[in-house]
Short mmCIF file of C-alpha atoms and ligand atoms in Angstrom, two decimals:
data_model
loop_
_atom_site.label_atom_id
_atom_site.label_comp_id
_atom_site.label_asym_id
_atom_site.label_seq_id
_atom_site.Cartn_x
_atom_site.Cartn_y
_atom_site.Cartn_z
CA MET A 1 171.83 269.20 125.29
CA LYS A 2 172.95 266.39 127.60
CA ILE A 3 174.28 266.29 131.16
CA THR A 4 177.80 264.84 131.27
CA ARG A 5 179.01 265.32 134.86
CA LEU A 6 178.28 266.83 138.29
CA VAL A 7 181.02 268.56 140.25
CA PRO A 8 180.62 269.23 144.01
CA ILE A 9 181.33 272.73 145.36
CA ILE A 10 181.34 274.04 148.93
CA LEU A 11 181.65 277.79 149.56
CA HIS A 12 182.08 279.23 153.06
CA ALA A 13 181.75 283.03 153.12
CA PRO A 14 182.50 285.07 156.25
CA VAL A 15 179.50 286.92 157.73
CA THR A 16 179.42 290.55 158.85
CA ARG A 17 181.93 291.59 161.55
CA GLY A 18 183.20 288.02 161.92
CA GLY A 19 180.12 286.60 163.64
CA ILE A 20 176.37 287.08 163.89
CA ALA A 21 173.74 285.58 166.17
CA ASP A 22 170.00 285.21 166.34
CA SER A 23 168.19 283.60 169.29
CA THR A 24 169.07 280.11 168.08
CA HIS A 25 172.18 280.26 165.85
CA SER A 26 175.64 281.81 166.14
CA ILE A 27 177.64 281.64 162.94
CA SER A 28 180.94 282.91 161.59
CA HIS A 29 180.38 281.82 157.97
CA TRP A 30 177.49 281.28 155.58
CA GLY A 31 177.72 277.96 153.74
CA ALA A 32 176.80 277.25 150.15
CA PRO A 33 177.17 273.56 149.32
CA GLY A 34 176.13 272.80 145.79
CA VAL A 35 176.91 271.52 142.34
CA ALA A 36 178.17 272.52 138.95
CA ILE A 37 176.30 270.56 136.28
CA HIS A 38 178.36 270.17 133.11
CA THR A 39 176.88 269.40 129.70
CA ASP A 40 178.02 268.41 126.23
CA THR A 41 177.89 272.16 125.40
CA ASP A 42 179.97 274.99 126.89
CA LEU A 43 177.19 275.75 129.36
CA VAL A 44 177.59 274.89 133.07
CA GLY A 45 174.73 275.21 135.56
CA TYR A 46 175.29 276.25 139.18
CA GLY A 47 172.98 275.61 142.12
CA PHE A 48 173.47 275.77 145.89
CA SER A 49 171.77 275.13 149.17
CA GLY A 50 172.30 277.51 152.12
CA THR A 51 173.77 276.37 155.43
CA HIS A 52 175.56 277.50 158.54
CA ALA A 53 178.86 276.27 157.12
CA HIS A 54 179.20 273.06 159.10
CA LEU A 55 181.61 271.23 156.80
CA PRO A 56 180.60 267.62 157.68
CA ALA A 57 176.93 268.46 157.02
CA ASP A 58 177.80 270.34 153.84
CA ARG A 59 179.67 267.27 152.63
CA LEU A 60 176.57 265.13 153.20
CA ILE A 61 174.58 267.48 150.98
CA VAL A 62 177.04 267.53 148.07
CA ASP A 63 177.70 263.78 148.36
CA CYS A 64 173.97 263.14 148.10
CA ALA A 65 173.69 265.46 145.09
CA VAL A 66 176.63 263.98 143.20
CA ASP A 67 176.63 260.31 144.24
CA SER A 68 172.92 259.61 144.75
CA TYR A 69 171.17 261.93 142.29
CA GLY A 70 174.05 262.43 139.84
CA PRO A 71 173.83 259.04 138.07
CA LEU A 72 170.10 259.63 137.46
CA LEU A 73 170.94 262.81 135.55
CA LEU A 74 173.72 261.67 133.25
CA GLY A 75 172.66 261.74 129.60
CA GLU A 76 169.46 263.67 130.39
CA ASP A 77 168.51 267.04 128.85
CA PRO A 78 168.75 269.59 131.70
CA ARG A 79 166.03 271.73 130.13
CA GLU A 80 163.45 269.06 130.99
CA VAL A 81 163.71 270.19 134.58
CA ARG A 82 160.17 269.47 135.79
CA TYR A 83 160.36 265.92 134.46
CA LEU A 84 163.77 265.46 136.05
CA TRP A 85 162.54 266.84 139.38
CA GLU A 86 159.82 264.16 139.51
CA LYS A 87 162.29 261.48 138.50
CA LEU A 88 164.75 262.42 141.23
CA HIS A 89 162.23 263.23 143.96
CA LYS A 90 160.42 259.91 143.53
CA HIS A 91 163.50 257.70 143.07
CA PRO A 92 162.54 254.90 145.49
CA PRO A 93 165.83 254.17 147.31
CA ILE A 94 166.49 257.87 147.97
CA GLN A 95 162.88 258.62 148.87
CA TRP A 96 163.07 255.76 151.37
CA VAL A 97 165.82 257.49 153.39
CA GLY A 98 164.66 261.07 153.13
CA ARG A 99 161.63 262.93 151.87
CA SER A 100 163.09 266.05 153.51
CA GLY A 101 166.37 267.07 155.16
CA ILE A 102 169.72 266.41 153.46
CA THR A 103 168.21 264.77 150.36
CA HIS A 104 165.84 267.68 149.86
CA LEU A 105 168.60 270.27 150.17
CA ALA A 106 170.64 268.31 147.61
CA LEU A 107 167.68 268.15 145.24
CA GLY A 108 167.16 271.90 145.69
CA ALA A 109 170.76 272.64 144.64
CA ILE A 110 170.37 270.39 141.59
CA ASP A 111 167.04 271.88 140.57
CA ILE A 112 168.45 275.43 140.72
CA ALA A 113 171.44 274.33 138.59
CA LEU A 114 169.04 272.81 136.03
CA TRP A 115 166.98 276.02 135.85
CA ASP A 116 170.27 277.91 135.53
CA LEU A 117 171.11 275.78 132.49
CA LYS A 118 167.65 276.16 131.01
CA ALA A 119 167.88 279.95 131.31
CA LYS A 120 171.45 280.04 129.99
CA ALA A 121 170.43 277.87 127.03
CA ALA A 122 167.63 280.35 126.31
CA GLY A 123 170.10 283.24 126.67
CA GLU A 124 167.85 284.87 129.29
CA PRO A 125 167.94 285.68 132.99
CA LEU A 126 165.73 283.22 134.88
CA TRP A 127 163.12 285.89 135.73
CA LYS A 128 162.51 286.43 132.03
CA LEU A 129 162.28 282.71 131.29
CA LEU A 130 159.65 282.52 134.06
CA GLY A 131 157.63 285.31 132.45
CA GLY A 132 158.71 288.13 134.75
CA SER A 133 159.57 291.76 134.08
CA ALA A 134 162.31 294.15 135.15
CA SER A 135 159.56 296.77 135.55
CA LYS A 136 158.03 294.89 138.48
CA PRO A 137 159.14 296.59 141.72
CA VAL A 138 160.89 294.21 144.16
CA GLU A 139 161.66 296.03 147.38
CA ALA A 140 164.52 294.94 149.64
CA TYR A 141 164.35 294.77 153.41
CA ASN A 142 167.65 294.52 155.24
CA THR A 143 168.32 291.92 157.96
CA ASP A 144 172.02 292.53 158.33
CA GLY A 145 171.85 295.22 161.00
CA GLY A 146 169.48 293.55 163.43
CA TRP A 147 171.50 290.70 164.92
CA LEU A 148 170.95 289.71 168.51
CA ASN A 149 174.68 289.86 169.33
CA TRP A 150 174.92 293.52 168.24
CA PRO A 151 175.08 295.73 171.36
CA LEU A 152 172.25 298.27 171.54
CA ASP A 153 174.32 301.18 170.18
CA THR A 154 175.53 299.12 167.18
CA LEU A 155 171.99 297.91 166.50
CA VAL A 156 170.67 301.46 166.51
CA ALA A 157 173.55 302.84 164.43
CA ASP A 158 173.19 300.05 161.83
CA CYS A 159 169.43 300.45 161.49
CA ARG A 160 169.82 304.22 161.20
CA ARG A 161 172.52 303.86 158.53
CA MET A 162 170.50 301.36 156.50
CA VAL A 163 167.57 303.77 156.44
CA GLU A 164 169.22 307.18 156.27
CA VAL A 165 172.29 306.43 154.15
CA GLU A 166 171.50 303.26 152.19
CA GLY A 167 167.86 303.99 151.44
CA TYR A 168 166.10 300.91 152.87
CA ARG A 169 162.51 301.51 153.98
CA ALA A 170 162.24 298.25 155.94
CA VAL A 171 164.56 296.53 158.44
CA LYS A 172 164.36 293.29 160.41
CA ILE A 173 165.66 292.83 163.93
CA LYS A 174 166.13 289.66 165.92
CA VAL A 175 164.17 289.04 169.12
CA GLY A 176 164.16 286.16 171.59
CA ALA A 177 166.73 287.60 174.01
CA PRO A 178 166.85 285.79 177.37
CA ASP A 179 164.39 288.29 178.87
CA LEU A 180 161.41 290.17 177.52
CA ALA A 181 162.65 293.53 178.81
CA THR A 182 165.75 293.33 176.58
CA ASP A 183 163.67 292.63 173.47
CA LEU A 184 161.35 295.53 174.25
CA ARG A 185 164.24 297.91 174.97
CA ARG A 186 165.91 297.05 171.63
CA LEU A 187 162.65 297.36 169.73
CA ALA A 188 161.83 300.72 171.29
CA ALA A 189 165.32 302.04 170.47
CA VAL A 190 165.10 300.93 166.83
CA ARG A 191 161.62 302.36 166.34
CA GLU A 192 162.75 305.65 167.86
CA ALA A 193 165.88 305.72 165.66
CA VAL A 194 164.21 304.97 162.31
CA GLY A 195 161.03 306.95 162.92
CA PRO A 196 157.39 306.05 162.23
CA GLY A 197 157.49 305.73 158.41
CA ILE A 198 159.90 302.78 158.26
CA ARG A 199 158.67 299.18 158.44
CA VAL A 200 160.22 297.09 161.23
CA MET A 201 160.03 293.30 161.24
CA THR A 202 160.94 290.95 164.11
CA ASP A 203 162.33 287.41 164.02
CA ALA A 204 162.55 284.97 166.98
CA ASN A 205 164.05 282.05 164.97
CA GLY A 206 161.79 279.47 166.58
CA LYS A 207 163.10 280.04 170.10
CA LEU A 208 160.04 280.83 172.21
CA THR A 209 157.50 278.60 173.93
CA LEU A 210 153.89 279.34 173.04
CA PRO A 211 153.22 281.34 176.26
CA GLU A 212 156.46 283.32 175.77
CA ALA A 213 155.47 284.02 172.18
CA ILE A 214 152.02 285.23 173.25
CA ARG A 215 153.58 287.49 175.89
CA LEU A 216 156.07 289.10 173.49
CA GLY A 217 153.64 288.99 170.57
CA ARG A 218 151.06 291.06 172.48
CA ARG A 219 153.60 293.86 172.89
CA LEU A 220 154.69 294.10 169.25
CA ALA A 221 151.76 296.23 168.08
CA GLU A 222 153.01 299.05 170.35
CA PHE A 223 156.00 299.38 168.01
CA ASP A 224 153.97 298.98 164.81
CA VAL A 225 155.84 295.77 163.92
CA VAL A 226 154.98 294.37 160.46
CA TRP A 227 155.41 290.71 161.37
CA PHE A 228 156.50 288.29 164.09
CA GLU A 229 158.70 285.69 162.39
CA GLU A 230 159.21 282.08 163.54
CA PRO A 231 157.88 282.86 167.01
CA THR A 232 157.81 279.25 168.22
CA THR A 233 158.73 275.70 167.14
CA PHE A 234 159.45 275.86 163.38
CA ASP A 235 156.98 273.30 162.07
CA ASP A 236 154.29 273.36 164.78
CA VAL A 237 151.09 274.30 162.94
CA LEU A 238 148.80 274.16 165.99
CA ALA A 239 151.00 276.42 168.16
CA HIS A 240 151.20 279.05 165.43
CA ARG A 241 147.46 278.93 164.87
CA ARG A 242 146.84 279.47 168.58
CA LEU A 243 149.34 282.33 168.55
CA ALA A 244 147.68 283.87 165.49
CA GLU A 245 144.36 283.82 167.37
CA SER A 246 145.96 285.49 170.43
CA ILE A 247 147.91 288.43 169.00
CA GLU A 248 147.32 291.31 166.62
CA THR A 249 150.69 291.23 164.78
CA PRO A 250 150.78 288.95 161.70
CA ILE A 251 152.95 285.82 161.69
CA ALA A 252 155.71 285.10 159.17
CA LEU A 253 157.40 281.73 158.69
CA GLY A 254 158.61 279.16 156.22
CA GLU A 255 162.41 279.30 156.20
CA GLN A 256 162.68 275.92 157.96
CA LEU A 257 159.90 274.12 156.07
CA TYR A 258 161.04 271.59 153.48
CA LEU A 259 157.88 270.60 151.69
CA ALA A 260 155.04 272.21 149.78
CA HIS A 261 152.68 270.08 151.90
CA GLN A 262 153.91 271.73 155.09
CA PHE A 263 153.12 275.17 153.66
CA ARG A 264 149.69 273.92 152.63
CA ASP A 265 148.97 272.85 156.21
CA PHE A 266 150.12 276.16 157.75
CA ILE A 267 148.23 278.22 155.18
CA HIS A 268 145.05 276.20 155.43
CA ALA A 269 145.13 276.39 159.25
CA GLY A 270 145.46 280.20 159.24
CA ALA A 271 148.78 279.80 161.08
CA VAL A 272 150.84 282.06 158.79
CA HIS A 273 150.30 285.46 157.14
CA PHE A 274 153.61 286.33 155.46
CA VAL A 275 154.74 283.18 153.62
CA GLN A 276 158.52 282.73 153.48
CA PRO A 277 159.47 279.84 151.18
CA ASP A 278 163.21 279.40 150.66
CA VAL A 279 164.14 277.99 147.26
CA VAL A 280 167.21 276.32 148.76
CA ARG A 281 165.33 274.46 151.53
CA LEU A 282 162.37 273.54 149.38
CA ALA A 283 163.68 271.39 146.54
CA GLY A 284 164.42 274.28 144.21
CA VAL A 285 162.52 276.53 141.84
CA THR A 286 160.09 273.75 140.90
CA GLU A 287 158.68 273.29 144.41
CA TRP A 288 159.08 276.95 145.42
CA TRP A 289 156.76 277.98 142.62
CA GLN A 290 154.01 275.66 143.90
CA VAL A 291 154.21 277.23 147.36
CA ALA A 292 154.20 280.78 145.98
CA ASP A 293 151.13 280.04 143.83
CA LEU A 294 149.35 278.48 146.79
CA ALA A 295 150.07 281.43 149.10
CA HIS A 296 149.01 283.88 146.39
CA SER A 297 145.73 282.04 145.93
CA TYR A 298 145.04 282.59 149.65
CA SER A 299 145.80 286.35 149.29
CA LEU A 300 148.94 285.95 151.42
CA PRO A 301 152.11 287.88 150.51
CA VAL A 302 155.14 285.80 149.52
CA VAL A 303 158.35 287.15 151.08
CA PRO A 304 161.05 284.54 150.48
CA HIS A 305 163.60 283.77 153.16
CA VAL A 306 167.06 284.50 151.86
CA GLY A 307 169.96 284.36 154.28
CA ASP A 308 172.03 284.83 151.90
CA MET A 309 170.53 283.43 148.72
CA CYS A 310 169.02 286.58 147.27
CA GLN A 311 170.97 285.99 144.04
CA VAL A 312 168.48 283.34 142.90
CA HIS A 313 165.48 284.58 144.88
CA GLN A 314 165.43 287.93 143.10
CA HIS A 315 164.71 286.09 139.82
CA LEU A 316 161.67 284.44 141.38
CA CYS A 317 160.43 287.73 142.79
CA PHE A 318 160.66 289.55 139.44
CA ALA A 319 158.47 286.77 138.05
CA HIS A 320 155.93 285.86 140.74
CA ALA A 321 152.92 288.12 141.28
CA GLY A 322 152.81 287.27 145.01
CA CYS A 323 156.29 288.77 145.70
CA ARG A 324 156.86 292.46 146.29
CA LEU A 325 159.42 292.33 149.08
CA LEU A 326 162.63 290.31 149.49
CA GLU A 327 165.15 289.92 152.28
CA TYR A 328 168.66 291.29 151.67
CA ILE A 329 171.84 289.94 153.29
CA PRO A 330 175.22 290.75 151.68
CA TRP A 331 177.42 287.82 152.74
CA LEU A 332 177.85 286.12 149.35
CA ARG A 333 178.36 289.34 147.38
CA ASP A 334 182.09 288.92 146.83
CA TRP A 335 181.70 285.24 145.92
CA MET A 336 179.20 285.63 143.11
CA LEU A 337 179.95 286.65 139.54
CA HIS A 338 176.77 288.74 139.39
CA PRO A 339 175.95 289.87 142.94
CA ALA A 340 172.48 291.31 143.58
CA GLN A 341 172.24 295.06 143.06
CA ILE A 342 170.08 297.29 145.25
CA GLN A 343 169.18 300.85 144.25
CA ASP A 344 167.23 303.14 146.60
CA GLY A 345 165.99 300.10 148.51
CA PHE A 346 164.84 298.11 145.45
CA PHE A 347 166.43 295.14 143.68
CA VAL A 348 167.64 295.85 140.14
CA ALA A 349 166.69 293.03 137.74
CA PRO A 350 169.88 291.20 136.67
CA ASP A 351 170.44 290.97 132.92
CA SER A 352 172.96 288.11 132.74
CA PRO A 353 171.53 284.77 131.52
CA GLY A 354 170.91 282.10 134.16
CA ALA A 355 169.69 281.82 137.76
CA GLY A 356 172.33 284.12 139.22
CA MET A 357 174.33 281.70 141.38
CA GLU A 358 177.54 281.39 139.39
CA PRO A 359 180.56 281.78 141.71
CA THR A 360 183.57 283.90 140.76
CA PRO A 361 186.60 281.94 139.49
CA LYS A 362 188.37 282.99 142.71
CA ALA A 363 185.60 281.52 144.90
CA LEU A 364 185.64 278.31 142.86
CA ALA A 365 189.39 277.98 143.24
CA LYS A 366 189.07 278.29 147.01
CA ILE A 367 186.83 275.43 148.05
CA ASN A 368 186.11 273.47 144.91
CA LEU A 369 186.03 269.82 145.90
CA ALA A 370 186.68 268.56 142.40
C1 0YR B 1 171.53 283.18 160.74
N1 0YR B 1 166.41 285.18 158.35
C2 0YR B 1 166.97 284.37 159.21
C3 0YR B 1 170.53 283.24 159.65
C4 0YR B 1 168.41 284.13 158.96
C5 0YR B 1 169.11 283.49 160.11
O1 0YR B 1 171.24 282.12 161.60
O2 0YR B 1 170.54 282.03 158.95
O3 0YR B 1 169.05 284.32 161.21
O4 0YR B 1 168.54 283.30 157.85
O5 0YR B 1 166.31 283.91 160.09
O6 0YR B 1 165.13 285.43 158.40
MG1 MG B 2 164.18 284.20 159.84
#
């Protein structure tokens, strides 16, 4: 099998109720810039990064994938994905301008498309190719009711519905409101609404200073919060280690880290407890797996960041022993040929061959740059 051509794709899918916010971002659409990798067979591989749908930035990502990495892939066998990852990652002129950032997101999209092809060529879903099993439970926790721009009554109603009607046993809510009292009021209301048996996670999206994070962090145990996510500056190892030493609630992070090395430094420093690698910010399945193995070897749970890329992440979770829980956000559902299925709060292992990120023909017709 040989790669013949790369085609750029940018999908922009509307988010829930026309706009969501956390402490740091307000978005109307979720972005999926990526590539279709064509071969000399009928098989086409699809891979995407995940963005906040800023078209100029999305164009940078797909241009890098197609124009910079593309020529290095032509004529290669896509199934030799680990070899190709090294070849692309270490290509000197690209490495010179970016060992993370845009180039890394582009490489991630390509790597996922290559794994998609490898799994399709084997006629198996990616989780099976990676040695996983549909019998392994992968629980879903829902983030889509906890946005910071939801008024208190909407927040409470959403969390209640997710638990009582939809069957989730874990929900995440955003914190990092302008004042501590608001965060505590929202947390208290959610805990009261869902009752004591449901797990509640919190996420500050990197907003707080270290003293603010310590102040809020010390209050979280009162509400039996499972984790405090991205409390302070995304890649500041020292600040998170100091925080970890100052509060009882465990720390979760990783969605804004690009490199396996960064995870190594956080893990080694004791600055993270729930490890959240994102396959579309790391450079794909190849690098994600390294991080998951590393976290697992430190007895730390791996809970991938999704927002919304659960289509591919579920495959990794059915295969990796460190993963028992995965974020769920529904924004890309209508855009994907095989959207993730949740039953009674658990992911159902997909049975279609590939990595799960193939868009519907309708989605492709909408914003296909080819
Ligand atoms: C919206 N999940 C997250 C979304 C979400 C972000 O900005 O991207 O809140 O991905 O932090 O844990
Ligand atoms: Mg987060």
